[in-house]
Coordinates of C-alpha atoms in Angstrom, one line a residue:
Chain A
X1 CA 47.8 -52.6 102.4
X2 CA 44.9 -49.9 102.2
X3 CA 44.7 -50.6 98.5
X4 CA 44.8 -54.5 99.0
X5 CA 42.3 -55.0 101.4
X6 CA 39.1 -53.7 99.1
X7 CA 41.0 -55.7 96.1
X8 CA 40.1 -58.9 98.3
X9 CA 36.9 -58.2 99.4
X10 CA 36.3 -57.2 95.3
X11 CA 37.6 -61.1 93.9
X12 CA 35.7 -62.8 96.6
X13 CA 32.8 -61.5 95.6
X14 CA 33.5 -61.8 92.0
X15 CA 34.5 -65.6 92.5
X16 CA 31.4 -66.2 95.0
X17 CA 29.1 -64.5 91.5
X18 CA 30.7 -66.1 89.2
X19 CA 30.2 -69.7 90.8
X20 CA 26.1 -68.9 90.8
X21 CA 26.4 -67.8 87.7
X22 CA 27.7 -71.2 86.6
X23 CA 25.2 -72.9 88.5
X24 CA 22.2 -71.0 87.0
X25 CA 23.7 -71.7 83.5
X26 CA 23.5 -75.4 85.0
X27 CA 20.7 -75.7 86.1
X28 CA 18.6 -73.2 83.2
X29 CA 20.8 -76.4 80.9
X30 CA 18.7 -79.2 82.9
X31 CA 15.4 -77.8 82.9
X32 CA 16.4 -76.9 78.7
X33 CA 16.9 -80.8 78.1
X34 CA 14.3 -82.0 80.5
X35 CA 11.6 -79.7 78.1
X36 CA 13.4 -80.9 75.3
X37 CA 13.2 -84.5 76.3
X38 CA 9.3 -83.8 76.8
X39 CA 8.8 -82.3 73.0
X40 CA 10.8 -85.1 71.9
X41 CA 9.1 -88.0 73.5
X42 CA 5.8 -86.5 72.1
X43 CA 6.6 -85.8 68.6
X44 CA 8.7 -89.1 67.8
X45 CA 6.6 -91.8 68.8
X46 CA 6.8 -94.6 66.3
X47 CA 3.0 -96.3 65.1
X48 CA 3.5 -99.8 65.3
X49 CA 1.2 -99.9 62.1
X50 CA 3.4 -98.7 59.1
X51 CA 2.5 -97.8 55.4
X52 CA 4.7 -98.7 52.3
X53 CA 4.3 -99.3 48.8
X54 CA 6.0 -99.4 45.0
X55 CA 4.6 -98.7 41.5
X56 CA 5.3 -99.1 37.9
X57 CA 4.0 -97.9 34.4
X58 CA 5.6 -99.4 31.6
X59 CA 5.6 -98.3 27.5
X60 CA 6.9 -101.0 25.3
X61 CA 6.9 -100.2 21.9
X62 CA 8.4 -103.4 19.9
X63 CA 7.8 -104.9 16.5
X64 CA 5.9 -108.4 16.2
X65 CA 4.1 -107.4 19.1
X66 CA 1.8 -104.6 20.5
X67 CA 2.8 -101.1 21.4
X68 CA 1.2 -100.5 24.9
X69 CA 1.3 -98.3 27.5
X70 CA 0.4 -100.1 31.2
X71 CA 0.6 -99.1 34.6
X72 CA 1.5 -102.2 35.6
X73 CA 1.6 -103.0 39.0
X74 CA 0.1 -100.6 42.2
X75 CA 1.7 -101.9 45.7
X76 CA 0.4 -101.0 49.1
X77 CA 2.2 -102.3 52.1
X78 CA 0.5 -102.4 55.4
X79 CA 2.5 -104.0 58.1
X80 CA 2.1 -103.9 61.7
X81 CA 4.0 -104.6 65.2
X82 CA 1.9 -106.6 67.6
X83 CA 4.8 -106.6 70.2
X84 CA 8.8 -107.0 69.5
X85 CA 8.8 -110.6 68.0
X86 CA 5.3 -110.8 66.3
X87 CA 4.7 -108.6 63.3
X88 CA 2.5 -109.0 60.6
X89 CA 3.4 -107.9 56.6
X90 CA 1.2 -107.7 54.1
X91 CA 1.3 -106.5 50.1
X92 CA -1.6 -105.5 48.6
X93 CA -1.2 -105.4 44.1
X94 CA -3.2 -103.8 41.4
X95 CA -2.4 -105.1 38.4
X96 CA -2.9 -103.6 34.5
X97 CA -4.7 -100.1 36.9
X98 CA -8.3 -102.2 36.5
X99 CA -9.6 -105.4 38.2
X100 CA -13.0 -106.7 37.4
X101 CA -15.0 -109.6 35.2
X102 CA -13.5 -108.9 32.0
X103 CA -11.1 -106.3 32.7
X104 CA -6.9 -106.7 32.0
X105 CA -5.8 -106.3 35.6
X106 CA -6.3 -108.1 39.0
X107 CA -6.3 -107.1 42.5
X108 CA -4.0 -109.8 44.5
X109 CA -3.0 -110.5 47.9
X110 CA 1.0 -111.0 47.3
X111 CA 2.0 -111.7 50.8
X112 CA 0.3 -111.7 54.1
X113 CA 2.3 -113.5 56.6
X114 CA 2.9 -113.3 60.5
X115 CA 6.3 -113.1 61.7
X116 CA 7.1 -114.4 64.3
X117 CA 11.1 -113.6 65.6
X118 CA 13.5 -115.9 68.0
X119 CA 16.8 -115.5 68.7
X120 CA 18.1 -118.4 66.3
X121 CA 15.6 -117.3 63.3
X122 CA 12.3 -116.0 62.3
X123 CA 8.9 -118.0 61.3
X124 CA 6.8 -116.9 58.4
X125 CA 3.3 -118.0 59.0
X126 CA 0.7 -117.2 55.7
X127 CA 1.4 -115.9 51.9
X128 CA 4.9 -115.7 51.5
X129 CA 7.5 -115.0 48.3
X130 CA 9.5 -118.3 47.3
X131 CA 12.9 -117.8 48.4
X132 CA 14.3 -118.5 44.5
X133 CA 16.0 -116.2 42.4
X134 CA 16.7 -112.5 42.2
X135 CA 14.2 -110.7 41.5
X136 CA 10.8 -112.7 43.2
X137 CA 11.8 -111.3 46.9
X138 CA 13.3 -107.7 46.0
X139 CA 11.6 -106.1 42.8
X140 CA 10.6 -102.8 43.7
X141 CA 11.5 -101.1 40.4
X142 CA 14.5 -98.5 41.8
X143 CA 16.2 -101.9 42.8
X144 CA 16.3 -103.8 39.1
X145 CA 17.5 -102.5 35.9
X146 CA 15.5 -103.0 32.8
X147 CA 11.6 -101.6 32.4
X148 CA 10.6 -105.3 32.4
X149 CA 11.8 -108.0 34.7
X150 CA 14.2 -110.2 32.5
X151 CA 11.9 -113.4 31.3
X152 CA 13.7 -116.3 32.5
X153 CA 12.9 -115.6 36.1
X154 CA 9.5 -115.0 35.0
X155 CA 8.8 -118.0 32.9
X156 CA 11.1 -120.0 34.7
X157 CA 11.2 -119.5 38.2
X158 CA 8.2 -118.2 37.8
X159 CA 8.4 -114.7 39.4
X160 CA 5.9 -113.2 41.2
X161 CA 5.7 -116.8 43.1
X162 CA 3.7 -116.6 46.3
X163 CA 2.4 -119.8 48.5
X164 CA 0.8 -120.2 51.3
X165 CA 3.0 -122.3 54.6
X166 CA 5.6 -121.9 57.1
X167 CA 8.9 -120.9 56.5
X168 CA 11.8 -121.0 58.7
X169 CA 14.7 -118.5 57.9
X170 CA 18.2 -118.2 60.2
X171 CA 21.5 -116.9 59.4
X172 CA 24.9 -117.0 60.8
X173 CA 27.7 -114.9 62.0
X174 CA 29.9 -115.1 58.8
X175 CA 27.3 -114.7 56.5
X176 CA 25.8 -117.6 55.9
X177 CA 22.0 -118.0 55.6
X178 CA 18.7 -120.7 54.9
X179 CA 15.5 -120.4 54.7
X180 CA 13.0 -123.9 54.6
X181 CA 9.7 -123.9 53.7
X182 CA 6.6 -126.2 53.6
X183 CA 3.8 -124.8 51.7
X184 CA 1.2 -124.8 48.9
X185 CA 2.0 -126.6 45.7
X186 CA 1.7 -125.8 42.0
X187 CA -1.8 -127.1 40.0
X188 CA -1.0 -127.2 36.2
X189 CA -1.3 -129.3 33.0
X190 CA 0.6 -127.0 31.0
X191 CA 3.2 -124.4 32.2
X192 CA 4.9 -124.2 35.3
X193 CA 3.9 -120.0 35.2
X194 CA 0.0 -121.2 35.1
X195 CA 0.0 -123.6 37.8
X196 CA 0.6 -121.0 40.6
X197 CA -3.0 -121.2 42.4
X198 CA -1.9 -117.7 44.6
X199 CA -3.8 -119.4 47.8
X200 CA -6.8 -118.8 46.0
X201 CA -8.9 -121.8 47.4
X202 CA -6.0 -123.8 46.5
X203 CA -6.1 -127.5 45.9
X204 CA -3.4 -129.1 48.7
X205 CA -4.0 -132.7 47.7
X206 CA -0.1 -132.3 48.2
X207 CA 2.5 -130.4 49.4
X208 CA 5.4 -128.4 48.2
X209 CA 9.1 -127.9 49.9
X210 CA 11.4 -125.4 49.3
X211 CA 14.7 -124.7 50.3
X212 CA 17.4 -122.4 50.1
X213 CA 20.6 -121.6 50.9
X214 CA 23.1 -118.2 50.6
X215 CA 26.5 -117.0 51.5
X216 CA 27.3 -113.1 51.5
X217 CA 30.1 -113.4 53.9
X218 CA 32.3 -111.3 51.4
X219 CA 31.6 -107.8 50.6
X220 CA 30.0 -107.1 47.4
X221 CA 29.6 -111.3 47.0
X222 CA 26.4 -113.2 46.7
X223 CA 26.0 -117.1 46.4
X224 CA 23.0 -118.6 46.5
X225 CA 20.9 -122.0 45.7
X226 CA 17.4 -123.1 46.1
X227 CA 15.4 -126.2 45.9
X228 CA 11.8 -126.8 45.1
X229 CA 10.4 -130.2 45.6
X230 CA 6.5 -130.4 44.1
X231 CA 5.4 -133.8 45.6
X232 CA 2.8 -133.5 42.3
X233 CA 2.6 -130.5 39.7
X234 CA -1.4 -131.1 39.0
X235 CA -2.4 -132.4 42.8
X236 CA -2.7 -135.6 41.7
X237 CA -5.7 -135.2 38.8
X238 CA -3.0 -135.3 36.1
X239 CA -0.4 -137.1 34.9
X240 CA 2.8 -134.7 35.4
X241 CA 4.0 -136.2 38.6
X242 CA 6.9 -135.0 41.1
X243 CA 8.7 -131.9 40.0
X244 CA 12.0 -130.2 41.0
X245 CA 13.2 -126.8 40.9
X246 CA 16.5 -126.1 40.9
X247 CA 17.9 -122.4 40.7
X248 CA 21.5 -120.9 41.8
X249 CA 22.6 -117.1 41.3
X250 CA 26.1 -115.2 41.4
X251 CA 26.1 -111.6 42.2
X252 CA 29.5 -109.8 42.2
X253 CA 29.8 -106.2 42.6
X254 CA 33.7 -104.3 41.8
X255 CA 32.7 -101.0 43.0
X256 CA 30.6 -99.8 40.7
X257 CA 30.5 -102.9 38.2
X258 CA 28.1 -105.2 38.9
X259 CA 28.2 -108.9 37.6
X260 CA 25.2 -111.4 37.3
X261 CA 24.5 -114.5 36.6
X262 CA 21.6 -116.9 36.9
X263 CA 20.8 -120.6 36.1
X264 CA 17.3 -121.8 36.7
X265 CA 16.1 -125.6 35.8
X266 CA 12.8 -127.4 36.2
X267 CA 12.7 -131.3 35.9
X268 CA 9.6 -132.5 35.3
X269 CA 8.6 -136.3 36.1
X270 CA 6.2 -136.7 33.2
X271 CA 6.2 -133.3 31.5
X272 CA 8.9 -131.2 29.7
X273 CA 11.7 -129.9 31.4
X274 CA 12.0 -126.0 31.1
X275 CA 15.5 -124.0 31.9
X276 CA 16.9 -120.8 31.6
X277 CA 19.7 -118.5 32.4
X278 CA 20.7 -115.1 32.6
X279 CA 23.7 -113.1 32.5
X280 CA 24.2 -109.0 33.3
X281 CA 26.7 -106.4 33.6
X282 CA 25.9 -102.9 35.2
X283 CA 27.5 -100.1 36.0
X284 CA 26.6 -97.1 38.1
X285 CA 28.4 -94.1 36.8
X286 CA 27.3 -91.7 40.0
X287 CA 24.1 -92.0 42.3
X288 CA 21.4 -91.0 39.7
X289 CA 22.8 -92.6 36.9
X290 CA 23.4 -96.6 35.8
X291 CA 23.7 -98.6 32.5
X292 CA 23.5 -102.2 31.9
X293 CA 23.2 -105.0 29.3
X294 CA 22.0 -108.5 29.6
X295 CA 21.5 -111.8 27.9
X296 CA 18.5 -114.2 28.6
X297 CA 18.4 -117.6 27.7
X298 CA 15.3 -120.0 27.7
X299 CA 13.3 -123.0 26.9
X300 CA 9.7 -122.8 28.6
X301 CA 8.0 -124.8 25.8
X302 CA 10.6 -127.6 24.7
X303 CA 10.7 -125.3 21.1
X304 CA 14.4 -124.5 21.5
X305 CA 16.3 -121.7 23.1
X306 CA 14.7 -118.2 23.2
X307 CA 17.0 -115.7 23.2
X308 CA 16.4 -112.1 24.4
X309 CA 19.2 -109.0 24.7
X310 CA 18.6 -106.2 26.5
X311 CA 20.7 -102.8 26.7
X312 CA 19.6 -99.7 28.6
X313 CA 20.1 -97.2 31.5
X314 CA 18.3 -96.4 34.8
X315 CA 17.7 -92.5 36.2
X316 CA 17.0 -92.1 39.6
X317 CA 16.2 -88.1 40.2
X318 CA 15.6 -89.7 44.1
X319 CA 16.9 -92.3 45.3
X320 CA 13.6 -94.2 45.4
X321 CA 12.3 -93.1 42.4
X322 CA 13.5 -94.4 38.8
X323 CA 13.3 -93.8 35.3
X324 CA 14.1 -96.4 32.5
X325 CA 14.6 -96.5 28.8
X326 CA 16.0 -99.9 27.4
X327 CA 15.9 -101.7 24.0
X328 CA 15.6 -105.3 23.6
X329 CA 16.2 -107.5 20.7
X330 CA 14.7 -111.4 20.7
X331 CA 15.8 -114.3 18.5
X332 CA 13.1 -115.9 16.2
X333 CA 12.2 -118.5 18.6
X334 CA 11.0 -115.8 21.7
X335 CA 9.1 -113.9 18.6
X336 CA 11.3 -111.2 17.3
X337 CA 10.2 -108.7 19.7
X338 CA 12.5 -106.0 19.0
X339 CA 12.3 -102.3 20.0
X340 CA 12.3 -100.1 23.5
X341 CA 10.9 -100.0 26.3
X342 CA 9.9 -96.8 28.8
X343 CA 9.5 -97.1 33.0
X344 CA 9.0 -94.7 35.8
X345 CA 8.8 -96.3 39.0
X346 CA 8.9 -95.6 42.6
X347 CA 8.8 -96.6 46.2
X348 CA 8.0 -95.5 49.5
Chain B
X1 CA 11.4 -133.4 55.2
X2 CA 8.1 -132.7 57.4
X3 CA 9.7 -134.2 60.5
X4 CA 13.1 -132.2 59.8
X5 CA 10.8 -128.7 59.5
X6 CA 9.0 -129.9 62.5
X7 CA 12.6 -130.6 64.8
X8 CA 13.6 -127.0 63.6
X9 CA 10.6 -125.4 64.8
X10 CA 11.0 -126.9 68.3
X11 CA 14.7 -125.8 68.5
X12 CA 13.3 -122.1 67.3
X13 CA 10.7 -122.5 69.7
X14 CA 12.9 -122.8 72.5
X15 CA 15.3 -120.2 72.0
X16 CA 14.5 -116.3 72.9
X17 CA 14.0 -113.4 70.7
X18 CA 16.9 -110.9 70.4
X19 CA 16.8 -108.5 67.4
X20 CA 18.6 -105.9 69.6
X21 CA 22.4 -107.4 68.9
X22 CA 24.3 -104.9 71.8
X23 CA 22.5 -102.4 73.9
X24 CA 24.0 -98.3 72.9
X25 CA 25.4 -98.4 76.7
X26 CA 27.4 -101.2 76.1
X27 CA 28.5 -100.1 73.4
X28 CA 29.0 -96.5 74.4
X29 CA 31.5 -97.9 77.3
X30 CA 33.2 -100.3 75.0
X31 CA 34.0 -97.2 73.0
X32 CA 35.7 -95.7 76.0
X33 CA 37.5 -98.8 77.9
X34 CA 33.9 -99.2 80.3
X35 CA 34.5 -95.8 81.9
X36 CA 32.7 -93.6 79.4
X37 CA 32.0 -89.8 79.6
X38 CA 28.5 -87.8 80.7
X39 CA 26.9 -87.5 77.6
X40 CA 26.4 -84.1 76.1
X41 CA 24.1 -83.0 73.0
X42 CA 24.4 -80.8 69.9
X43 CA 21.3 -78.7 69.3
X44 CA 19.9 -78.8 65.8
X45 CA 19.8 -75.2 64.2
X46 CA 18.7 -74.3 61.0
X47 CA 21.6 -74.3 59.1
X48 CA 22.8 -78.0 60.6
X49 CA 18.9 -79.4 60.1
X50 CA 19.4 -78.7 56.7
X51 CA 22.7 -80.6 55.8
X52 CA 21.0 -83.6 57.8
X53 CA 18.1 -83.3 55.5
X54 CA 20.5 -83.1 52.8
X55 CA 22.3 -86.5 53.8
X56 CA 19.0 -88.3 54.8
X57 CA 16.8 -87.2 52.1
X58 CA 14.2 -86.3 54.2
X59 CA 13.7 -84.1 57.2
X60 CA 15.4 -84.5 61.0
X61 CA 12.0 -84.3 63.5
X62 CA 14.5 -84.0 66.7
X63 CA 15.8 -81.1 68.7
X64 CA 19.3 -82.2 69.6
X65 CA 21.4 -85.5 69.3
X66 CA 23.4 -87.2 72.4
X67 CA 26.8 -87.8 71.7
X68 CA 29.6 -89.2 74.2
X69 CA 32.7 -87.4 73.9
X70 CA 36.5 -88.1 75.1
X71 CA 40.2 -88.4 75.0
X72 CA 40.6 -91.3 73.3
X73 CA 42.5 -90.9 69.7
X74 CA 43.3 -87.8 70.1
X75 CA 39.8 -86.8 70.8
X76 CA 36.8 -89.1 70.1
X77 CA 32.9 -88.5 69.6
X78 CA 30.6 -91.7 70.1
X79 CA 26.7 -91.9 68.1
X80 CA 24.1 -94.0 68.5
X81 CA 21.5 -93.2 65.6
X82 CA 18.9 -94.2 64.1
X83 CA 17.1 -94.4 60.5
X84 CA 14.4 -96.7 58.5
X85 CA 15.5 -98.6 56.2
X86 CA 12.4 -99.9 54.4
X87 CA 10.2 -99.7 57.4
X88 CA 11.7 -99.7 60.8
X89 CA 14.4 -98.1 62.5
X90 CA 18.2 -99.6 62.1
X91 CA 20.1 -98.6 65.7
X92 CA 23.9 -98.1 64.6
X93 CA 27.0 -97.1 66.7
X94 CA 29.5 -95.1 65.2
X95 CA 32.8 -93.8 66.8
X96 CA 34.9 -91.1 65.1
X97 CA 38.5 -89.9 65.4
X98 CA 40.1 -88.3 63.6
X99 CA 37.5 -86.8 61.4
X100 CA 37.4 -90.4 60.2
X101 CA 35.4 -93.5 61.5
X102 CA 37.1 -95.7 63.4
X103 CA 34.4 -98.0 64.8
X104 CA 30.9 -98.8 63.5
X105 CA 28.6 -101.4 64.6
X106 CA 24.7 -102.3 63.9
X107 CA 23.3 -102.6 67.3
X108 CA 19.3 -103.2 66.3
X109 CA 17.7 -104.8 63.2
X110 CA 14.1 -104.4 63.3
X111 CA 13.1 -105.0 59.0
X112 CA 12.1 -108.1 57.7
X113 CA 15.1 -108.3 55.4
X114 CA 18.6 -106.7 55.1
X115 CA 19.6 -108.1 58.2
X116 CA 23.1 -108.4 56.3
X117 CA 24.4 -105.2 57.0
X118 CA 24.7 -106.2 60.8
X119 CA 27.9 -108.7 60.0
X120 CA 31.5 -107.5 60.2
X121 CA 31.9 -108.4 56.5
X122 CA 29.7 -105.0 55.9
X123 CA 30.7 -103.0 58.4
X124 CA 34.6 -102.9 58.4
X125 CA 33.6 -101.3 55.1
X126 CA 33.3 -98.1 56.6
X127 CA 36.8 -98.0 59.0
X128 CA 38.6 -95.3 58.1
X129 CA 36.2 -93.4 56.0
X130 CA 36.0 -89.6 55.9
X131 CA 33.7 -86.9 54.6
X132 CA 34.0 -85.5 51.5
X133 CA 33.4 -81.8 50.2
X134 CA 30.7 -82.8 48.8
X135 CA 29.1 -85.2 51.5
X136 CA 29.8 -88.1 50.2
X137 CA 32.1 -90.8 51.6
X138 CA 35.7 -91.4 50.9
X139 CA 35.6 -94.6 49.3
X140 CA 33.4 -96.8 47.9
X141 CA 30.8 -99.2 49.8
X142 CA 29.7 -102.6 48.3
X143 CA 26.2 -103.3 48.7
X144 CA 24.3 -106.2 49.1
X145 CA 21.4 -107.5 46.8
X146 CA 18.2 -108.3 48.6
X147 CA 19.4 -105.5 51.5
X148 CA 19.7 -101.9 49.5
X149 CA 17.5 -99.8 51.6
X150 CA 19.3 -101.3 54.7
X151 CA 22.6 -101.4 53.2
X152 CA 21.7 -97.3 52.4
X153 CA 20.2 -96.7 55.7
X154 CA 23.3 -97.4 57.2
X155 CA 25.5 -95.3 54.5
X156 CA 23.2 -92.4 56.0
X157 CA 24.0 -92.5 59.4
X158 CA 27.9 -92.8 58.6
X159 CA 28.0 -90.1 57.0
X160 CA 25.4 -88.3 60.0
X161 CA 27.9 -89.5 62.3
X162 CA 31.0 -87.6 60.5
X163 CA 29.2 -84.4 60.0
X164 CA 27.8 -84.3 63.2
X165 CA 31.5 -84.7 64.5
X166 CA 33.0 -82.0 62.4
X167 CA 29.9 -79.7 63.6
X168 CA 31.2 -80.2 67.8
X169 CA 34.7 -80.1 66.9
X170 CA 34.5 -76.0 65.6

């Protein structure tokens, strides 16, 4: 009893030091994540102004034609978040590295639009990219194969194609989406590529309609078609009349194989109609490494089918930066432009 | 045409904006049958900031990262994170038992495009998906064209979400 007495008093006041202890630990815990919470809240705050961009410089060294070396294209994005549903996004381009009277390269406005976001679908207001093809809406070089884009979606289509308008984009639940667009119209005598005016002080005599629609409800499946309806291709001064673009796409990826294929075809009320298709195969062997080949089709003159095939690889030592080396080989019609091509490219 | 564009604006115009799909608290107590746990955090050391930088290519400004915790599966761990795509932040949930995912949602799209990657047709990808040795994920994710930097944004935090759960489980 002696002995058990002082054993008592001893666990009491162990037990009655251990619960402080506990709620110091708990409370020295609170005031750790309160100061954290502080540091935090200073040190992440997002800018509602944001910074962005791509490159690209391109050697081509090919027969029947000139060996260059070009940085082609210098991309600065500057966007900006007015509140939650109104943003603004805008793509600044230097082309060829030099702009100036008499120099290769330009400097161009390629999209400046206001967004403006609802629950059933988003508003473009300003220069937008036509919703058509691959390659005119996503072409920062990491996300394409090939140094060059492939030539029917730019003498077809023709890609880069910007206009000036309101678009209406909404998508559904199972994948499903469309975009609709009133805007700016082509101005040309000769090729659909020449008549895009880029919202330069451009003629709108009449107006231009585009439409699309696309289905990527199934993993690794996209489906898509678009329409473009030129009310007239030279803003009524010439005699080419109504025009309509029409343009579908398959992409198809089996794990790392990557099927594609693309049909693009202008009818032209008064002028010749021009068409064009493409077909590729990649394959991504691991995240730095990809090969692909591809075969492009096309008639932008009337002169017959020109014919281009193109083999290569991509290296990406980051996963936004990419190297390229492919070869090419054209048919006599597209000017026997044989040889290789070499691209670094990145974006940020 | 004109007067069809013009019927679809109104109909926009009446509607309200929503790019947040389901707030992280829903979420969190959908995870755990509406009753869910206090949150708890996992403080970022050295050696753990560095894997993260190693999965996100770039460095991990926080100090710690909430997590919800509980019975559920054997024993669960709940993440609501967050990385850019091309320029804004993508807000996913991700639940992992198991050392494997077993939910994982898009709960806020802020880009301009990608907006893909917030369907069920992307996402049930990633069910059942476990780490790797080598930090990659257990099987293979199809992307989407037009969405890559979303589609990898999203590949990120999944595999975030399973390190960060093997990291509170030793």
């Amino acid at each position: 009893m002696k002995k058990t007495i002082p054993l008592l008093i001893a666990l009491t006041f162990g037990a009655t030091a251990s619960f402080a202890n506990e709620d110091k630990i708990a409370e020295l815990q609170a005031q750790l994540n309160a100061l954290a919470d502080y540091v935090e809240s200073q040190s992440v705050t997002p800018s509602k102004t944001s910074l962005g961009g791509y490159g690209e410089m391109h050697y081509n060294n090919r027969s029947n034609g000139s060996n260059e070396l070009d940085f082609h294209r210098f991309i600065l994005f500057v966007n900006h978040e007015f509140s939650d549903n109104i943003k603004l996004f805008s793509e600044l381009e230097l082309e060829h590295a030099i702009a100036g009277v008499g120099q290769v390269g330009a400097i161009e406005l390629e999209q400046a639009f206001l967004q403006f976001e609802k629950g059933f679908g988003t508003i473009k207001v300003g220069i937008f990219l036509m919703p058509v093809g691959i390659v005119n809406e996503t072409h920062e070089p990491p996300t394409f194969y090939g140094t060059e884009r492939n030539p029917v979606e730019k003498y077809i289509i023709p890609t880069t194609w910007r206009e000036g308008g309101v678009m209406y984009s909404a998508n559904s639940a199972g994948g499903l989406s469309w975009d609709i667009a009133v805007h700016s119209g082509l101005n040309t005598t000769t090729s659909v590529r020449a008549g895009r005016q880029s919202v330069g002080n451009a003629v709108a005599d009449t107006l231009a309609y585009t439409g699309r629609i696309q289905y990527t409800g199934l993993a690794g499946l996209t489906l898509s078609a678009s329409l473009n309806q030129q009310e007239d291709m030279n803003q009524l001064a010439g005699g080419l009349g109504a025009a309509t673009l029409l343009e579908g796409h398959v992409i198809y990826n089996i794990a790392d194989l990557k099927l594609t294929a693309l049909f693009a075809r202008w009818t032209i009320e008064n002028g010749q109609d021009t068409q064009g298709s493409v077909l590729e195969a990649s394959y991504r062997f691991s995240p730095a490494w990809g090969v692909f080949t591809r075969q492009n089709t096309w008639d932008d003159t009337g002169a017959g089918d020109k014919v281009q095939y193109d083999i290569g690889a991509n290296y990406w030592p980051h996963e936004d930066v990419v190297l390229k080396l492919d070869m090419q080989q054209q048919n006599t019609v597209a000017g026997n432009q044989d040889g290789f091509n070499l691209g670094v490219g990145y974006q940020f | 045409m004109r007067v069809l564009f013009v019927l679809m604006l109104l109909a926009w115009s009446s509607l309200s904006h929503a790019d947040i799909y389901l707030e992280s608290q829903v979420f969190v107590q959908q995870q755990f049958s509406g009753h869910p746990p206090q949150p708890q955090v996992i403080w970022l050391n050295g050696e753990l900031k560095a894997k993260l930088a190693g999965v996100l290519q770039h460095k991990y400004t926080g100090l710690r990262i909430r997590y919800w915790q509980g019975e559920e599966n054997g024993l669960q761990t709940v993440w609501v994170l967050n990385e850019i795509g091309k320029e804004k932040n993508i807000t996913v949930g991700i639940t992992v038992a198991q050392d494997s995912i077993k939910t994982l949602q898009v709960l806020a799209f802020r880009e301009s495009r990608g907006w893909e990657v917030k369907h069920g047709f992307f996402t049930r990808q990633f069910v059942s998906m476990f780490l790797k040795k080598d930090m990659q994920l257990s099987g293979h994710i199809d992307g989407i064209t037009g969405a890559t930097m979303s589609v990898r944004a999203v590949k990120k935090l999944a595999k975030v979400a399973l390190l960060l759960h093997s990291e509170v489980q030793q």
